[in-house]
PDB file of C-alpha atoms in Angstrom:
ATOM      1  CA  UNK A 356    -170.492 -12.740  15.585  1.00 40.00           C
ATOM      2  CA  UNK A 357    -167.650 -14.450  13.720  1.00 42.00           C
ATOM      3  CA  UNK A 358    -164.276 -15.481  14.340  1.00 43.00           C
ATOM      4  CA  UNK A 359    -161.975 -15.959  11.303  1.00 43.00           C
ATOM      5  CA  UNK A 360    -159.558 -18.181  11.727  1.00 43.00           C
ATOM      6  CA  UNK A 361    -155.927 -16.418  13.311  1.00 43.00           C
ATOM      7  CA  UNK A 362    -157.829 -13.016  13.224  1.00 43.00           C
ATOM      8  CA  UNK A 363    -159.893 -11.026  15.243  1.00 42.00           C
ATOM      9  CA  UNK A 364    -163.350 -11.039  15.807  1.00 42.00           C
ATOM     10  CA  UNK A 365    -166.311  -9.633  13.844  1.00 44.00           C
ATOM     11  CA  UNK A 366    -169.390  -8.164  14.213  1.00 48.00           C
ATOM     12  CA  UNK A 367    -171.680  -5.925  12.943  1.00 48.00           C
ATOM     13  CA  UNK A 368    -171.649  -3.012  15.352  1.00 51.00           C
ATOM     14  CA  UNK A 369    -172.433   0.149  13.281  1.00 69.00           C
ATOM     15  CA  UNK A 370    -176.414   0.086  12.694  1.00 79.00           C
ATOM     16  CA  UNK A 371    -176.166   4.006  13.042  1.00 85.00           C
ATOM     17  CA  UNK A 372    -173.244   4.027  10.210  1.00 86.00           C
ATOM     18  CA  UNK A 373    -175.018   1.870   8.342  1.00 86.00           C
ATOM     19  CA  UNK A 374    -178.443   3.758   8.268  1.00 86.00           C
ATOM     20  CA  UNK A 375    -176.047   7.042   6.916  1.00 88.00           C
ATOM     21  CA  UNK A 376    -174.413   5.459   3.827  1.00 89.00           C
ATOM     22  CA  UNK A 377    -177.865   4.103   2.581  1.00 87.00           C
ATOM     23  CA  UNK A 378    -179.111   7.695   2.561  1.00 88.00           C
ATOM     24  CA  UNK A 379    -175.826   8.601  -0.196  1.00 88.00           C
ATOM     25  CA  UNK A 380    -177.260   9.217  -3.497  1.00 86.00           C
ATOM     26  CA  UNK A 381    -177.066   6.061  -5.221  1.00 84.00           C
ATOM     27  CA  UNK A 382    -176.337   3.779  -2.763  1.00 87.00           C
ATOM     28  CA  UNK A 383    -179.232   1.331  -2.428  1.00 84.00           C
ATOM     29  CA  UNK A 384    -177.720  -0.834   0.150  1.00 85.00           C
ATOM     30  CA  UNK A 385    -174.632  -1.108   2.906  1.00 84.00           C
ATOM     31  CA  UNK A 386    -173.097  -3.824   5.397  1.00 83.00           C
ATOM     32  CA  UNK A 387    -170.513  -2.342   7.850  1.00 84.00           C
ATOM     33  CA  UNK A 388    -168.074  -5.685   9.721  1.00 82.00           C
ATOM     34  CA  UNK A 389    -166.378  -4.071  12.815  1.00 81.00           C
ATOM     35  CA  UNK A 390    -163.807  -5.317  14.870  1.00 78.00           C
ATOM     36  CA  UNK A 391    -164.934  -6.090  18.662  1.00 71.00           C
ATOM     37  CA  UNK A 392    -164.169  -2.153  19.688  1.00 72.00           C
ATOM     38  CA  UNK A 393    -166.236  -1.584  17.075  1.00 74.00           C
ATOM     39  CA  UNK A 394    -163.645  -0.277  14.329  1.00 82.00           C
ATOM     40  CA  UNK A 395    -164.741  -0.757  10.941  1.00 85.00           C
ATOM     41  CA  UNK A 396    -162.965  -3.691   9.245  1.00 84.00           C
ATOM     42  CA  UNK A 397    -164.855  -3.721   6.195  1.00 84.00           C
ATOM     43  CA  UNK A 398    -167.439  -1.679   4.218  1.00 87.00           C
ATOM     44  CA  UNK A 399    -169.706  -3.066   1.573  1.00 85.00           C
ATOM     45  CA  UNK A 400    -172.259  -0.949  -0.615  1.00 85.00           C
ATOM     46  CA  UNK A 401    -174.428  -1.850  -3.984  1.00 85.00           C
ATOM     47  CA  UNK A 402    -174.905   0.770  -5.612  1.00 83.00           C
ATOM     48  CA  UNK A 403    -176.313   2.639  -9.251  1.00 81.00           C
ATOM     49  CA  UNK A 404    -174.229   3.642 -11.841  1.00 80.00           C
ATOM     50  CA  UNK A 405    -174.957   7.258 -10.561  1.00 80.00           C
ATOM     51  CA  UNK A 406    -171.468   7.859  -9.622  1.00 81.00           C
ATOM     52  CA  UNK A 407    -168.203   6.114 -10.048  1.00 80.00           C
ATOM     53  CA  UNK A 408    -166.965   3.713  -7.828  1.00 82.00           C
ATOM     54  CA  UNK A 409    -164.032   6.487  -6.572  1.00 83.00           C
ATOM     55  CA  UNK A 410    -166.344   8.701  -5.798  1.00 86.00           C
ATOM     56  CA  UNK A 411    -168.552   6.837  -3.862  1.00 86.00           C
ATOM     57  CA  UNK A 412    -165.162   5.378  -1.724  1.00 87.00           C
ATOM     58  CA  UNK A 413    -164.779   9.360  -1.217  1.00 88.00           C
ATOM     59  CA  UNK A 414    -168.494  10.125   0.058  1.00 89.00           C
ATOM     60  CA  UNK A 415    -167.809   7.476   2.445  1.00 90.00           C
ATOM     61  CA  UNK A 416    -164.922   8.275   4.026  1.00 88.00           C
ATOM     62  CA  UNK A 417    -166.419  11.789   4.111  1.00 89.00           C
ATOM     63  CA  UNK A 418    -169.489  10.728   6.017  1.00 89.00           C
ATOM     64  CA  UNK A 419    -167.761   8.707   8.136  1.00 88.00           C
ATOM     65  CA  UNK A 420    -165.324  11.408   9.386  1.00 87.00           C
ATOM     66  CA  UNK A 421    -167.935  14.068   9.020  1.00 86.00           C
ATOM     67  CA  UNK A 422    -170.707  12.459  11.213  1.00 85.00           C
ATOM     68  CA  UNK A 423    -168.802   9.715  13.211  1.00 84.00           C
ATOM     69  CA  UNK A 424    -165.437  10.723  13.842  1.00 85.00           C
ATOM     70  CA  UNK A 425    -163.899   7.605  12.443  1.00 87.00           C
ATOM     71  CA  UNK A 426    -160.774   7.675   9.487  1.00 87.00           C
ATOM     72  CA  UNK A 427    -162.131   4.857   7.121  1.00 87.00           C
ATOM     73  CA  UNK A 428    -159.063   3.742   5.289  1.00 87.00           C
ATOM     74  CA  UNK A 429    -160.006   3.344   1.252  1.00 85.00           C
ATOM     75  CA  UNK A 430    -158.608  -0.196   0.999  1.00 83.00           C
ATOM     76  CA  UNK A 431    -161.464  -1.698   3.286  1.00 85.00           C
ATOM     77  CA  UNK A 432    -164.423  -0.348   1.090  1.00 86.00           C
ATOM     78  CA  UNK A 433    -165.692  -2.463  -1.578  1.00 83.00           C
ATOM     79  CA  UNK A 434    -168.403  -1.582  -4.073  1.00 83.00           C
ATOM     80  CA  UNK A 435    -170.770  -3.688  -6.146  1.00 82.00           C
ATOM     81  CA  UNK A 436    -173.003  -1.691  -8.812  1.00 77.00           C
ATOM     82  CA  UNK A 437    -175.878  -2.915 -10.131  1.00 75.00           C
ATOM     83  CA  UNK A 438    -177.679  -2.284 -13.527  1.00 65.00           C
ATOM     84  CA  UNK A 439    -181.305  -0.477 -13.215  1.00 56.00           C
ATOM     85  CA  UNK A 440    -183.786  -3.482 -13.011  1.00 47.00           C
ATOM     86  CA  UNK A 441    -185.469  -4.986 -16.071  1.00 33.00           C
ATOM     87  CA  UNK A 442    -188.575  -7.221 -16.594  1.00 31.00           C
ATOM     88  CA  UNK A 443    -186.816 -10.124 -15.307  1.00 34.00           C
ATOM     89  CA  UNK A 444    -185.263  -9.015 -12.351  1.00 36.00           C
ATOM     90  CA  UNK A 445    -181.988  -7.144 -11.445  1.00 36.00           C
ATOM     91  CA  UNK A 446    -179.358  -7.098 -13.919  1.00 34.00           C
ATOM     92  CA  UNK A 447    -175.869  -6.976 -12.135  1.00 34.00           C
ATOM     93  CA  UNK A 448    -172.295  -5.392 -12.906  1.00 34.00           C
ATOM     94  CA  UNK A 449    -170.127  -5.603 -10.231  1.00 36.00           C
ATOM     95  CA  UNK A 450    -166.779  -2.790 -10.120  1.00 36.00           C
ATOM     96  CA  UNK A 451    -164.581  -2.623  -6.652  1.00 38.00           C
ATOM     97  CA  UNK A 452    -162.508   0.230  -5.690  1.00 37.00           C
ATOM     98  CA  UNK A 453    -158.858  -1.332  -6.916  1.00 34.00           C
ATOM     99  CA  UNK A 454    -160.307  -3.286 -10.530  1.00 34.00           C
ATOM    100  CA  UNK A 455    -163.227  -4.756 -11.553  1.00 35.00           C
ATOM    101  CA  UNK A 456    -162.795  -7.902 -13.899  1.00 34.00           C
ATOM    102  CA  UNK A 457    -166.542  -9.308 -14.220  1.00 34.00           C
ATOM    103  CA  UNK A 458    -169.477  -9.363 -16.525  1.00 33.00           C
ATOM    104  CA  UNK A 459    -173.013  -9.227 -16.119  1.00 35.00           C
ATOM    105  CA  UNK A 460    -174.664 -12.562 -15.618  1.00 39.00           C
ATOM    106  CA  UNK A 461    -175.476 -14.142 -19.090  1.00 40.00           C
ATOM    107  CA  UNK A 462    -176.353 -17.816 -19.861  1.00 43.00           C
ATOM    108  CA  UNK A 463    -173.926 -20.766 -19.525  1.00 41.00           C
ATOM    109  CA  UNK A 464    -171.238 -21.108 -22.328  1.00 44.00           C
ATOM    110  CA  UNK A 465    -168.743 -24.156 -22.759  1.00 46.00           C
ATOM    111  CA  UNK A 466    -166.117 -21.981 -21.357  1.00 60.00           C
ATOM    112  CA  UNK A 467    -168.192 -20.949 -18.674  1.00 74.00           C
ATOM    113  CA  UNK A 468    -168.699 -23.211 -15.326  1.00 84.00           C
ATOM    114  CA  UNK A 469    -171.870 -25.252 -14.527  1.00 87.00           C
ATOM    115  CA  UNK A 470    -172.967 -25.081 -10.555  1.00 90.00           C
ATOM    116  CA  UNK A 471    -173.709 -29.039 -10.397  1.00 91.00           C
ATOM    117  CA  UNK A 472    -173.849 -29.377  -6.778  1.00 92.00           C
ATOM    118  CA  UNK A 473    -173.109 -27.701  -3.364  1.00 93.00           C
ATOM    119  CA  UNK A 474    -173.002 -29.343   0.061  1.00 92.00           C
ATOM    120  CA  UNK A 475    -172.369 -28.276   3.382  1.00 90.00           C
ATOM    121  CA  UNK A 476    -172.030 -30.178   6.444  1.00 89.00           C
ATOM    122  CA  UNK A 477    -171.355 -29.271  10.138  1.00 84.00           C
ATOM    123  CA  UNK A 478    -169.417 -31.614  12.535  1.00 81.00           C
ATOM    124  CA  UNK A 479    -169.087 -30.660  15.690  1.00 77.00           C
ATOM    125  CA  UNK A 480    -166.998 -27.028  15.861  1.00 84.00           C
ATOM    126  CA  UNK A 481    -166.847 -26.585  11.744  1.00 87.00           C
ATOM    127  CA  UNK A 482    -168.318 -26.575   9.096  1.00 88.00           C
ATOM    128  CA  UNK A 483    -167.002 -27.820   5.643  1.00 92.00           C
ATOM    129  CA  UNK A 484    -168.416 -27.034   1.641  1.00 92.00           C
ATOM    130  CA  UNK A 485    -168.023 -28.986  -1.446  1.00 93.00           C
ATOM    131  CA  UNK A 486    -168.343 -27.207  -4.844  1.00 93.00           C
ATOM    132  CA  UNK A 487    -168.733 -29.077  -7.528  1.00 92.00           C
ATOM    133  CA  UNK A 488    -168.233 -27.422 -10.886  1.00 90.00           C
ATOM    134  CA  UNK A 489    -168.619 -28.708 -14.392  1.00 88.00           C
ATOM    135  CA  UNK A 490    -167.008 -27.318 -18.022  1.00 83.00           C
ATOM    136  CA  UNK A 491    -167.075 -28.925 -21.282  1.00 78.00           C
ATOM    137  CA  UNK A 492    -167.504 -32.294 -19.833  1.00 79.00           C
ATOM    138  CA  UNK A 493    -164.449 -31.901 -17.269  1.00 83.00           C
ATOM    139  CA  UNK A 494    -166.015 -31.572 -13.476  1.00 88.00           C
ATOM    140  CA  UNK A 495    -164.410 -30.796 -10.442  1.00 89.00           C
ATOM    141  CA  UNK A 496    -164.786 -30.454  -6.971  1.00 92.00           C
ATOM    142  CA  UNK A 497    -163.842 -27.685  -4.491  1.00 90.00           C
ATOM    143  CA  UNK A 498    -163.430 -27.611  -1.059  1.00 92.00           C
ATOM    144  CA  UNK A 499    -163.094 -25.583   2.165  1.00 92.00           C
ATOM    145  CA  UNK A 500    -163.313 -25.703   5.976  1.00 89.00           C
ATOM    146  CA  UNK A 501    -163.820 -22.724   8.161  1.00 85.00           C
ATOM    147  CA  UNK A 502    -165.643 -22.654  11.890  1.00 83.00           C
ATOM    148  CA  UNK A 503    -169.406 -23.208  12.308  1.00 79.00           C
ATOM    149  CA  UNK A 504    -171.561 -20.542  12.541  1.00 75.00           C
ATOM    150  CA  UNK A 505    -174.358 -18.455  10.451  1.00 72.00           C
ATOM    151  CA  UNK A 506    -171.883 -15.500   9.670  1.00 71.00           C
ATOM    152  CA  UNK A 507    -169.288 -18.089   8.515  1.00 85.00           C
ATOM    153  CA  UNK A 508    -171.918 -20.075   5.925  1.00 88.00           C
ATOM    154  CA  UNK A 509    -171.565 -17.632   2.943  1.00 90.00           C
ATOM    155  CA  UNK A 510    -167.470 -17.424   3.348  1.00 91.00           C
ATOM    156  CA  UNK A 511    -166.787 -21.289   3.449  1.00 93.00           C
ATOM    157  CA  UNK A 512    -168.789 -21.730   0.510  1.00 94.00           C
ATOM    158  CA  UNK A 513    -167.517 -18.983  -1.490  1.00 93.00           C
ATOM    159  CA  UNK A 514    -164.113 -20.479  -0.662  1.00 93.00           C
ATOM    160  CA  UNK A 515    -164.856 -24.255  -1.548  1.00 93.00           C
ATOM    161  CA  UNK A 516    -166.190 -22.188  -4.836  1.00 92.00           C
ATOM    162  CA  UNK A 517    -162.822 -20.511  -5.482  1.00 90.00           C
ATOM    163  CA  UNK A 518    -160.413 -23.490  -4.478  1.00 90.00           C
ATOM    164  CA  UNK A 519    -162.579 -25.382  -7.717  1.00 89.00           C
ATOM    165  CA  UNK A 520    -162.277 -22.526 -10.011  1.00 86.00           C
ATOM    166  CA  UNK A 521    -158.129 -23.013  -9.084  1.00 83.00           C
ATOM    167  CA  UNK A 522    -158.765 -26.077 -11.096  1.00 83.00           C
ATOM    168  CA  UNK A 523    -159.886 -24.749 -14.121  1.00 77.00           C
ATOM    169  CA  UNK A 524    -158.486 -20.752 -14.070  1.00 71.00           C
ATOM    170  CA  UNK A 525    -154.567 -19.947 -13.874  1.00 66.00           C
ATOM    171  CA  UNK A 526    -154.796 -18.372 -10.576  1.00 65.00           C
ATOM    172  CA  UNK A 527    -151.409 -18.036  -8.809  1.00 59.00           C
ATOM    173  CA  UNK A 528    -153.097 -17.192  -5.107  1.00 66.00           C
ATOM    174  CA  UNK A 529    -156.966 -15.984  -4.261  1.00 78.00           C
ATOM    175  CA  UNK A 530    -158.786 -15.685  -1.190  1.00 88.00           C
ATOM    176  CA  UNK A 531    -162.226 -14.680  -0.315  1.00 90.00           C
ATOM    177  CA  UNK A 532    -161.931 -11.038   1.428  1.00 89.00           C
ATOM    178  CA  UNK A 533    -166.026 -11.065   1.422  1.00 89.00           C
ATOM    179  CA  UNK A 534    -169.024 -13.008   1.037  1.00 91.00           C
ATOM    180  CA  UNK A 535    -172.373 -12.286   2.106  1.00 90.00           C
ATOM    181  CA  UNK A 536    -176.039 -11.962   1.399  1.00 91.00           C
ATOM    182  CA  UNK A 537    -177.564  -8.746   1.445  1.00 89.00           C
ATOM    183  CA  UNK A 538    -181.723  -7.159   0.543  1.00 87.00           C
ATOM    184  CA  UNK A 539    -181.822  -4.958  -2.470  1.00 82.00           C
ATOM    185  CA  UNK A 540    -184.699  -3.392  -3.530  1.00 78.00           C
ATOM    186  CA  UNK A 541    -186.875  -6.275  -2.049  1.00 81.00           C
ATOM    187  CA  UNK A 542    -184.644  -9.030  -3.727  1.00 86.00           C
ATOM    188  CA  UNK A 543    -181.979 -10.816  -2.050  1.00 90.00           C
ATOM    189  CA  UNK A 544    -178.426 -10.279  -3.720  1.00 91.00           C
ATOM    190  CA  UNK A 545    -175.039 -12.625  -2.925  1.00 92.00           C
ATOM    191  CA  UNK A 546    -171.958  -9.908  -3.341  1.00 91.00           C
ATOM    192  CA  UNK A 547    -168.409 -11.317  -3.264  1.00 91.00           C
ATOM    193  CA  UNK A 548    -165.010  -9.538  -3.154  1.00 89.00           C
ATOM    194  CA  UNK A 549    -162.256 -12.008  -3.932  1.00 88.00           C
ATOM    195  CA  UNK A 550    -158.354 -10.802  -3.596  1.00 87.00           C
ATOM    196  CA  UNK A 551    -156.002 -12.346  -6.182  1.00 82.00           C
ATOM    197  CA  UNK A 552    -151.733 -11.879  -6.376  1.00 77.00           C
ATOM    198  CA  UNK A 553    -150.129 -12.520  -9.630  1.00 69.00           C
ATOM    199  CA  UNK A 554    -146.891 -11.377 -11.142  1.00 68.00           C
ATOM    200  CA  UNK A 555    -148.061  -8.008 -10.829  1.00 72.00           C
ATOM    201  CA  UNK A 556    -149.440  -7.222  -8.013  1.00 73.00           C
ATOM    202  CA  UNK A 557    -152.372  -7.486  -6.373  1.00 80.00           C
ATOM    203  CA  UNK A 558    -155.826  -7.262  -6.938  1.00 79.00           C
ATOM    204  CA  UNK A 559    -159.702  -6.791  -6.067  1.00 85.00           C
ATOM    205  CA  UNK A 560    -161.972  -8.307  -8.581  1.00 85.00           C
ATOM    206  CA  UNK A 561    -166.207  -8.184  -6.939  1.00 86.00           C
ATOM    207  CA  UNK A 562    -168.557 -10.828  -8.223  1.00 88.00           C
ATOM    208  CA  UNK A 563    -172.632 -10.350  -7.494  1.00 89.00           C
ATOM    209  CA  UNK A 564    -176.035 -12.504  -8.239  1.00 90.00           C
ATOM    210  CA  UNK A 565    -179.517 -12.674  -7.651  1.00 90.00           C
ATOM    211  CA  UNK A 566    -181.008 -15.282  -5.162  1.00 91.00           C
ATOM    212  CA  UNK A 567    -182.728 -17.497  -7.174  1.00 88.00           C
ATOM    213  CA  UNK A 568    -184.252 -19.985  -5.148  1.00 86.00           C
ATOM    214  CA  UNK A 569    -180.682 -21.118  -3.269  1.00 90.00           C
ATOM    215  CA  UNK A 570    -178.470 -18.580  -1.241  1.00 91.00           C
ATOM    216  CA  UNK A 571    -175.701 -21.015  -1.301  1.00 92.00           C
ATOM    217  CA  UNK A 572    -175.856 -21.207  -5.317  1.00 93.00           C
ATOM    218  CA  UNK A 573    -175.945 -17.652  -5.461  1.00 93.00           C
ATOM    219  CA  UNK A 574    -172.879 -17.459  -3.563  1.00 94.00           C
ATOM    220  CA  UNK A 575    -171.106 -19.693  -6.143  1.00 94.00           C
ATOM    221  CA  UNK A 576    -172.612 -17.836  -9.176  1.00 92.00           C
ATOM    222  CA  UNK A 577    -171.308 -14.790  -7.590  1.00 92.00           C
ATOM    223  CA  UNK A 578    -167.553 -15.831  -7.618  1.00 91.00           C
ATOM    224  CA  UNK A 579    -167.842 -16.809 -11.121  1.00 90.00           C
ATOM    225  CA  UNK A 580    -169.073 -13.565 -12.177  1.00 88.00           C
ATOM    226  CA  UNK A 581    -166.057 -12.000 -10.075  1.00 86.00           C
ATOM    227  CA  UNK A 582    -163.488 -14.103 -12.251  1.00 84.00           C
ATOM    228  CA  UNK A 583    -165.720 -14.291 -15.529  1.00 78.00           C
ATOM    229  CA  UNK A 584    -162.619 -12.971 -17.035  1.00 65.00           C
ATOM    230  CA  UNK A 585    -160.081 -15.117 -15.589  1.00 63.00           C
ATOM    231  CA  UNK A 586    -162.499 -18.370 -16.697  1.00 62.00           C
ATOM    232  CA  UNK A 587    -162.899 -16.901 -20.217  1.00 57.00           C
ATOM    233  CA  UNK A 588    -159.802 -15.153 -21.144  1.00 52.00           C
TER     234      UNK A 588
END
């Protein structure tokens, strides 16, 4: 359970809706956040390239209504799809249901940012991250503060992660709408949705990466993928 901060809170209470959207075609994993009347709040699938991203919003708001009696509205779904696997591993390309403005992972450029540390300490009630990011010799640090708790971890560090990209990127407002781990396939996979307002309008850009050896890295290398393109131009 979660609390966000001013909002309501958050749990996982759909285990039954969850089980259904892993068996759509294509969908190889799915993480359902209810409110506590159990109302879905947010729905998260990875997914093949099988179908398009629209269509899969479709199927589930279909199955939903179809086998649970519940009106999903379109603007809570996100979805992350991945590239089939390769000898090294899974190869990911994110796409959300509004836009989809990252690349698959690829090695470090000088335009690109360098994960050179993460830290995350708990005091009492809260917990607080520090991202520190490095480009072309320029480094700097991110933070972010959000309540303690397990179910909090990945969103205060995805947070302190976007709040250092601000440093480097022009972006006018962003916040973290998702961050979490989640199995695929036997790996472990770090899937973020981040929501950013410009001039014109607003938008849903969905970052993913493979656990490594760190969660909390992948976390960070999974908002950089979301906003590859705002980092790169």
């Amino acid at each position: 359970m979660s609390t966000s901060p001013g909002g309501p809170i958050s749990m996982r209470l759909q285990p039954e809706l969850e089980a259904s959207l892993r068996r759509l075609p294509g969908v190889r994993a799915a993480r359902v956040v209810t409110t506590g009347a159990g109302r879905p709040t947010e729905i998260h699938l990875l997914a093949g390239r099988e179908k398009g991203a629209k269509q899969l919003v479709r199927d589930v708001q279909s199955l939903a209504m179809a086998e649970f009696d519940i009106e999903v509205d379109h603007r809570i779904i996100s979805v992350v799809q991945l590239d089939a696997e390769d000898n090294q591993g899974i190869v990911t390309a994110p796409a959300a249901t509004t836009a989809a403005a990252a690349a698959t992972e690829a090695p470090a450029s000088p335009t690109r940012p360098v994960v050179e540390g993460i830290r995350v300490e708990s005091t009492g009630l809260h917990s607080e991250a520090t991202v520190r990011l490095s480009v072309g010799g320029e480094v700097v640090e991110g933070t972010s503060r959000a309540p303690s708790g397990p179910a909090s971890r990945a969103r205060v560090i995805a947070r302190a992660a976007l709040d250092a990209v601000s440093l480097l990127a022009p972006i006018d407002a962003g916040e973290i709408e998702s961050a979490d781990v989640v199995a695929v396939g036997g790996r472990d996979v770090a899937v973020c949705v981040v929501q950013l307002v410009d001039v014109t309008g607003e938008h849903l850009v969905s970052g993913s990466a493979v656990v490594r050896s760190d969660p909390s890295e992948a976390i960070v290398r999974a908002v950089l993928d979301a906003l590859n393109r705002r980092l790169t131009g």
